[in-house]
Coordinates of C-alpha atoms in Angstrom, one line a residue:
M4 CA -15.8 -7.4 -72.4
R5 CA -14.9 -3.7 -71.8
V6 CA -13.3 -2.0 -68.8
H7 CA -16.5 -0.1 -67.9
E8 CA -18.3 -3.5 -67.3
C9 CA -15.9 -4.5 -64.5
M10 CA -14.6 -1.3 -63.0
M11 CA -15.5 0.2 -59.6
V12 CA -17.7 3.3 -60.5
N13 CA -17.7 6.5 -58.5
P14 CA -14.3 5.8 -56.9
I15 CA -13.2 7.5 -53.7
T16 CA -10.8 10.3 -54.5
I17 CA -8.6 12.6 -52.5
S18 CA -6.9 15.9 -53.0
P19 CA -3.2 16.7 -53.0
K20 CA -3.6 18.4 -49.6
T21 CA -5.1 15.2 -48.0
T22 CA -2.9 14.1 -45.1
Y23 CA -0.9 10.9 -45.0
A24 CA -3.0 9.6 -42.1
Q25 CA -6.3 10.3 -43.9
A26 CA -5.2 8.6 -47.1
F27 CA -3.9 5.6 -45.2
W28 CA -7.1 5.3 -43.2
L29 CA -9.1 5.3 -46.4
L30 CA -6.9 2.6 -48.1
H31 CA -7.0 0.5 -44.9
V32 CA -10.7 0.7 -43.9
K33 CA -12.2 0.8 -47.4
K34 CA -9.8 -2.0 -48.6
L35 CA -8.8 0.0 -51.7
H36 CA -5.8 -0.7 -54.0
A37 CA -5.2 3.0 -54.8
L38 CA -6.7 6.5 -54.4
P39 CA -6.9 8.8 -57.5
I40 CA -6.0 12.4 -56.7
M41 CA -8.0 15.2 -58.1
D42 CA -7.2 18.9 -58.1
S43 CA -9.7 21.7 -57.2
E44 CA -10.9 21.8 -60.9
G45 CA -11.7 18.0 -61.0
H46 CA -8.6 17.0 -63.0
L47 CA -6.8 13.8 -62.3
V48 CA -3.3 14.8 -61.1
G49 CA -1.9 11.7 -59.4
I50 CA -2.5 8.4 -57.7
V51 CA -1.3 6.9 -54.4
T52 CA -1.1 3.3 -53.3
E53 CA -0.2 1.7 -50.0
K54 CA 3.3 1.1 -51.2
D55 CA 3.7 4.8 -51.9
L56 CA 2.7 5.6 -48.3
L57 CA 4.8 2.9 -46.7
D58 CA 7.8 4.0 -48.7
I59 CA 7.8 7.2 -46.7
S60 CA 9.7 6.4 -43.5
P61 CA 9.4 8.6 -40.4
V62 CA 12.6 7.1 -38.9
A63 CA 14.8 9.9 -40.0
V64 CA 12.9 12.6 -38.2
L65 CA 11.8 10.8 -35.0
G66 CA 14.2 12.9 -33.0
V67 CA 12.3 16.0 -33.9
H68 CA 8.6 15.0 -34.2
T69 CA 6.4 12.2 -32.9
I70 CA 5.2 9.8 -35.5
S71 CA 1.7 11.2 -35.2
N72 CA 2.8 14.8 -35.9
F73 CA 5.1 13.6 -38.7
L74 CA 2.2 11.8 -40.5
S75 CA -0.2 14.7 -40.0
A76 CA 2.3 17.1 -41.5
I77 CA 2.8 15.0 -44.7
K78 CA 0.5 15.8 -47.6
I79 CA -0.3 13.3 -50.3
E80 CA 1.2 15.6 -52.9
D81 CA 4.6 14.6 -51.3
A82 CA 3.9 10.9 -51.9
M83 CA 1.7 10.6 -54.9
T84 CA 2.7 9.4 -58.4
T85 CA 2.1 12.2 -60.9
R86 CA 2.7 10.1 -64.0
V87 CA -0.7 8.4 -64.0
I88 CA -1.4 5.6 -66.4
T89 CA -5.0 5.5 -67.3
V90 CA -7.4 3.7 -69.7
Q91 CA -10.6 4.9 -71.4
E92 CA -13.9 3.2 -70.3
D93 CA -14.3 1.4 -73.7
C94 CA -10.8 -0.2 -73.4
P95 CA -11.0 -4.0 -73.9
L96 CA -10.4 -5.8 -70.6
E97 CA -7.5 -7.9 -71.9
E98 CA -5.8 -4.6 -73.0
A99 CA -6.2 -3.2 -69.5
A100 CA -4.7 -6.5 -68.1
R101 CA -1.7 -6.2 -70.4
I102 CA -1.1 -2.6 -69.3
L103 CA -1.2 -3.6 -65.6
I104 CA 1.3 -6.4 -66.3
D105 CA 3.6 -4.4 -68.6
H106 CA 3.8 -1.5 -66.1
K107 CA 3.8 -3.6 -63.0
I108 CA 1.0 -1.7 -61.4
G109 CA -2.2 -2.9 -59.6
S110 CA -4.8 -0.4 -60.7
L111 CA -5.9 1.9 -63.5
P112 CA -8.0 5.0 -63.3
V113 CA -10.7 4.8 -66.0
M114 CA -11.5 7.9 -68.0
R115 CA -14.3 9.2 -70.1
G116 CA -12.4 11.7 -72.1
H117 CA -10.7 13.7 -69.4
Q118 CA -13.3 12.8 -66.7
L119 CA -12.6 10.1 -64.1
V120 CA -15.4 7.6 -64.1
G121 CA -14.0 4.6 -62.3
V122 CA -11.0 2.5 -61.3
I123 CA -10.2 -1.0 -62.4
T124 CA -7.8 -3.2 -60.5
E125 CA -6.0 -6.5 -61.0
S126 CA -8.6 -8.1 -58.7
D127 CA -11.5 -6.9 -60.9
I128 CA -9.8 -8.3 -64.0
F129 CA -9.0 -11.6 -62.2
L130 CA -12.7 -12.0 -61.2
A131 CA -13.9 -11.2 -64.7
M132 CA -11.4 -13.8 -66.2
T133 CA -12.6 -16.3 -63.6
D134 CA -16.1 -15.9 -64.8
A135 CA -15.1 -16.0 -68.5
L136 CA -13.3 -19.3 -67.9
G137 CA -16.3 -20.8 -66.3
G138 CA -14.8 -20.8 -62.8
R139 CA -18.2 -20.5 -61.2
S140 CA -19.9 -23.2 -63.3
E141 CA -19.9 -26.9 -62.7
G142 CA -19.3 -29.2 -65.7
L143 CA -17.0 -31.3 -67.7
R144 CA -13.7 -29.5 -68.3
I145 CA -11.9 -30.6 -71.5
T146 CA -8.6 -29.4 -72.9
I147 CA -7.7 -30.2 -76.5
H148 CA -5.2 -29.5 -79.2
L149 CA -6.9 -27.8 -82.1
P150 CA -5.2 -27.8 -85.5
E151 CA -5.3 -24.5 -87.4
D152 CA -7.9 -25.7 -89.9
K153 CA -11.0 -23.9 -90.9
G154 CA -14.2 -25.4 -89.4
E155 CA -12.6 -27.4 -86.6
L156 CA -14.0 -25.2 -83.8
G157 CA -17.4 -25.1 -85.4
A158 CA -17.4 -28.9 -85.6
I159 CA -16.6 -29.1 -81.9
T160 CA -19.5 -26.8 -80.9
D161 CA -21.9 -28.5 -83.3
G162 CA -20.9 -31.9 -81.7
I163 CA -21.7 -30.6 -78.2
I164 CA -25.1 -29.3 -79.3
K165 CA -26.0 -32.6 -81.1
L166 CA -25.3 -34.5 -77.8
G167 CA -27.6 -32.1 -76.0
G168 CA -24.9 -30.3 -74.1
R169 CA -24.4 -26.7 -73.3
L170 CA -21.1 -24.9 -73.8
M171 CA -20.5 -22.8 -70.7
S172 CA -17.1 -21.4 -71.5
L173 CA -14.3 -21.5 -74.1
S174 CA -10.8 -20.2 -73.9
T175 CA -7.9 -20.5 -76.3
Y176 CA -4.2 -19.9 -76.2
W177 CA -1.0 -20.9 -78.1
G178 CA 0.9 -23.8 -76.7
D179 CA 4.4 -25.0 -77.6
N180 CA 3.1 -26.1 -81.1
L181 CA 2.5 -23.1 -83.3
L182 CA 0.4 -25.2 -85.6
K183 CA -2.1 -26.0 -82.9
R184 CA -4.0 -24.0 -80.4
V185 CA -4.9 -25.2 -76.9
I186 CA -8.6 -25.0 -76.3
T187 CA -10.3 -25.4 -72.9
L188 CA -14.0 -26.0 -72.9
K189 CA -16.5 -26.4 -70.0
V190 CA -19.6 -28.3 -71.0
Q191 CA -22.8 -29.2 -69.1
G192 CA -25.4 -31.8 -69.8
V193 CA -23.4 -34.3 -71.8
D194 CA -22.1 -37.7 -71.2
R195 CA -18.3 -37.8 -70.8
E196 CA -17.6 -40.9 -72.9
E197 CA -19.9 -39.8 -75.7
L198 CA -18.3 -36.4 -75.9
L199 CA -14.8 -37.9 -75.9
M200 CA -15.8 -40.2 -78.7
V201 CA -17.2 -37.4 -80.8
L202 CA -14.1 -35.2 -80.3
E203 CA -11.4 -37.9 -80.8
S204 CA -13.1 -40.3 -83.3
T205 CA -15.5 -38.2 -85.2
I206 CA -13.8 -34.8 -85.3
G207 CA -10.3 -36.1 -84.8
V208 CA -8.9 -33.7 -82.3
Q209 CA -6.4 -34.6 -79.6
V210 CA -7.9 -34.5 -76.0
I211 CA -5.1 -33.5 -73.5
D212 CA -7.2 -33.5 -70.3
C213 CA -10.7 -34.2 -69.2
C214 CA -12.1 -33.8 -65.7
E215 CA -15.2 -32.9 -63.8
S216 CA -15.1 -29.4 -62.4
S217 CA -17.0 -28.3 -59.3
V218 CA -17.7 -24.8 -57.9
E219 CA -17.3 -26.3 -54.4
S220 CA -13.7 -27.2 -54.9
Q221 CA -11.5 -26.4 -51.9
P222 CA -7.7 -25.7 -51.6
G223 CA -5.7 -28.9 -51.2
A224 CA -3.6 -27.4 -48.4
V225 CA -3.5 -24.3 -46.3
S226 CA -0.1 -23.0 -45.0
P227 CA 0.1 -22.6 -41.2
A228 CA 0.5 -19.2 -39.8
T229 CA 4.1 -18.2 -39.5
N230 CA 5.7 -16.5 -36.5
T231 CA 7.6 -13.6 -38.0
E232 CA 8.2 -9.9 -37.3
V233 CA 6.3 -9.0 -40.5
F234 CA 2.7 -8.0 -39.7
P235 CA -0.2 -7.5 -42.2
I236 CA -1.3 -4.1 -43.2
Q237 CA -4.7 -4.7 -41.5
S238 CA -2.9 -4.5 -38.1
L239 CA -0.7 -1.5 -38.7
D240 CA -2.8 0.9 -36.7
A241 CA -2.5 -1.5 -33.7
K242 CA 1.3 -1.9 -34.1
I243 CA 2.4 1.7 -34.7
P244 CA 1.4 4.5 -32.3
W245 CA -0.1 7.0 -34.7
L246 CA -3.7 8.3 -34.7
L247 CA -5.7 7.7 -37.8
D248 CA -8.3 10.4 -38.2
S249 CA -11.5 8.7 -39.6
K250 CA -13.2 12.0 -40.4

């Protein structure tokens, strides 16, 4: 899977002269992670996030200006990050995920050469990985230890097919044992006991876990609302007396 398959196309962009209030309004109302910043010639020159904006505190100048005047006077060029980390549209999705993790950022502008064509965020990647792991499919979820022997994975998929089952997803990663990989399968249309017998007795792999997976699963617990002085970003405009220009 490539970045262009999961990114947001035609992203909303702003200019370095956009005001703080306008940028904050866009991030807040459009529910965006970040805003790419383009110059008058269409070049990507920066990026700004909610954190960048919230890091600018008006407290130091409250004796001179009102908050509204202060925020109207600030331009995005004063808050934006100019060292923009980007990826090309044909970048593999897992490589984009690694870049986000390594650089501790939440979004990446996506380029076609020097042209901005989209933005991909950690949420986009999370959704794609959820689909890749079969998170939206019901079925029998089986985790096994797979020895590094040729033909083992083929034998497993052949066994599923012979039982009349459908392989909905397959993921693999290294566990504590470097001689064995951990494989997680999601299978539909196969009897649980028959499949376990084929895997353990016929093929000879070690089954670590086996359970039914449903797309209707609900969280086991929801934390109660807490009474703190910290308020969510969605209510900032109600808590702080500045005017957000929606134009």
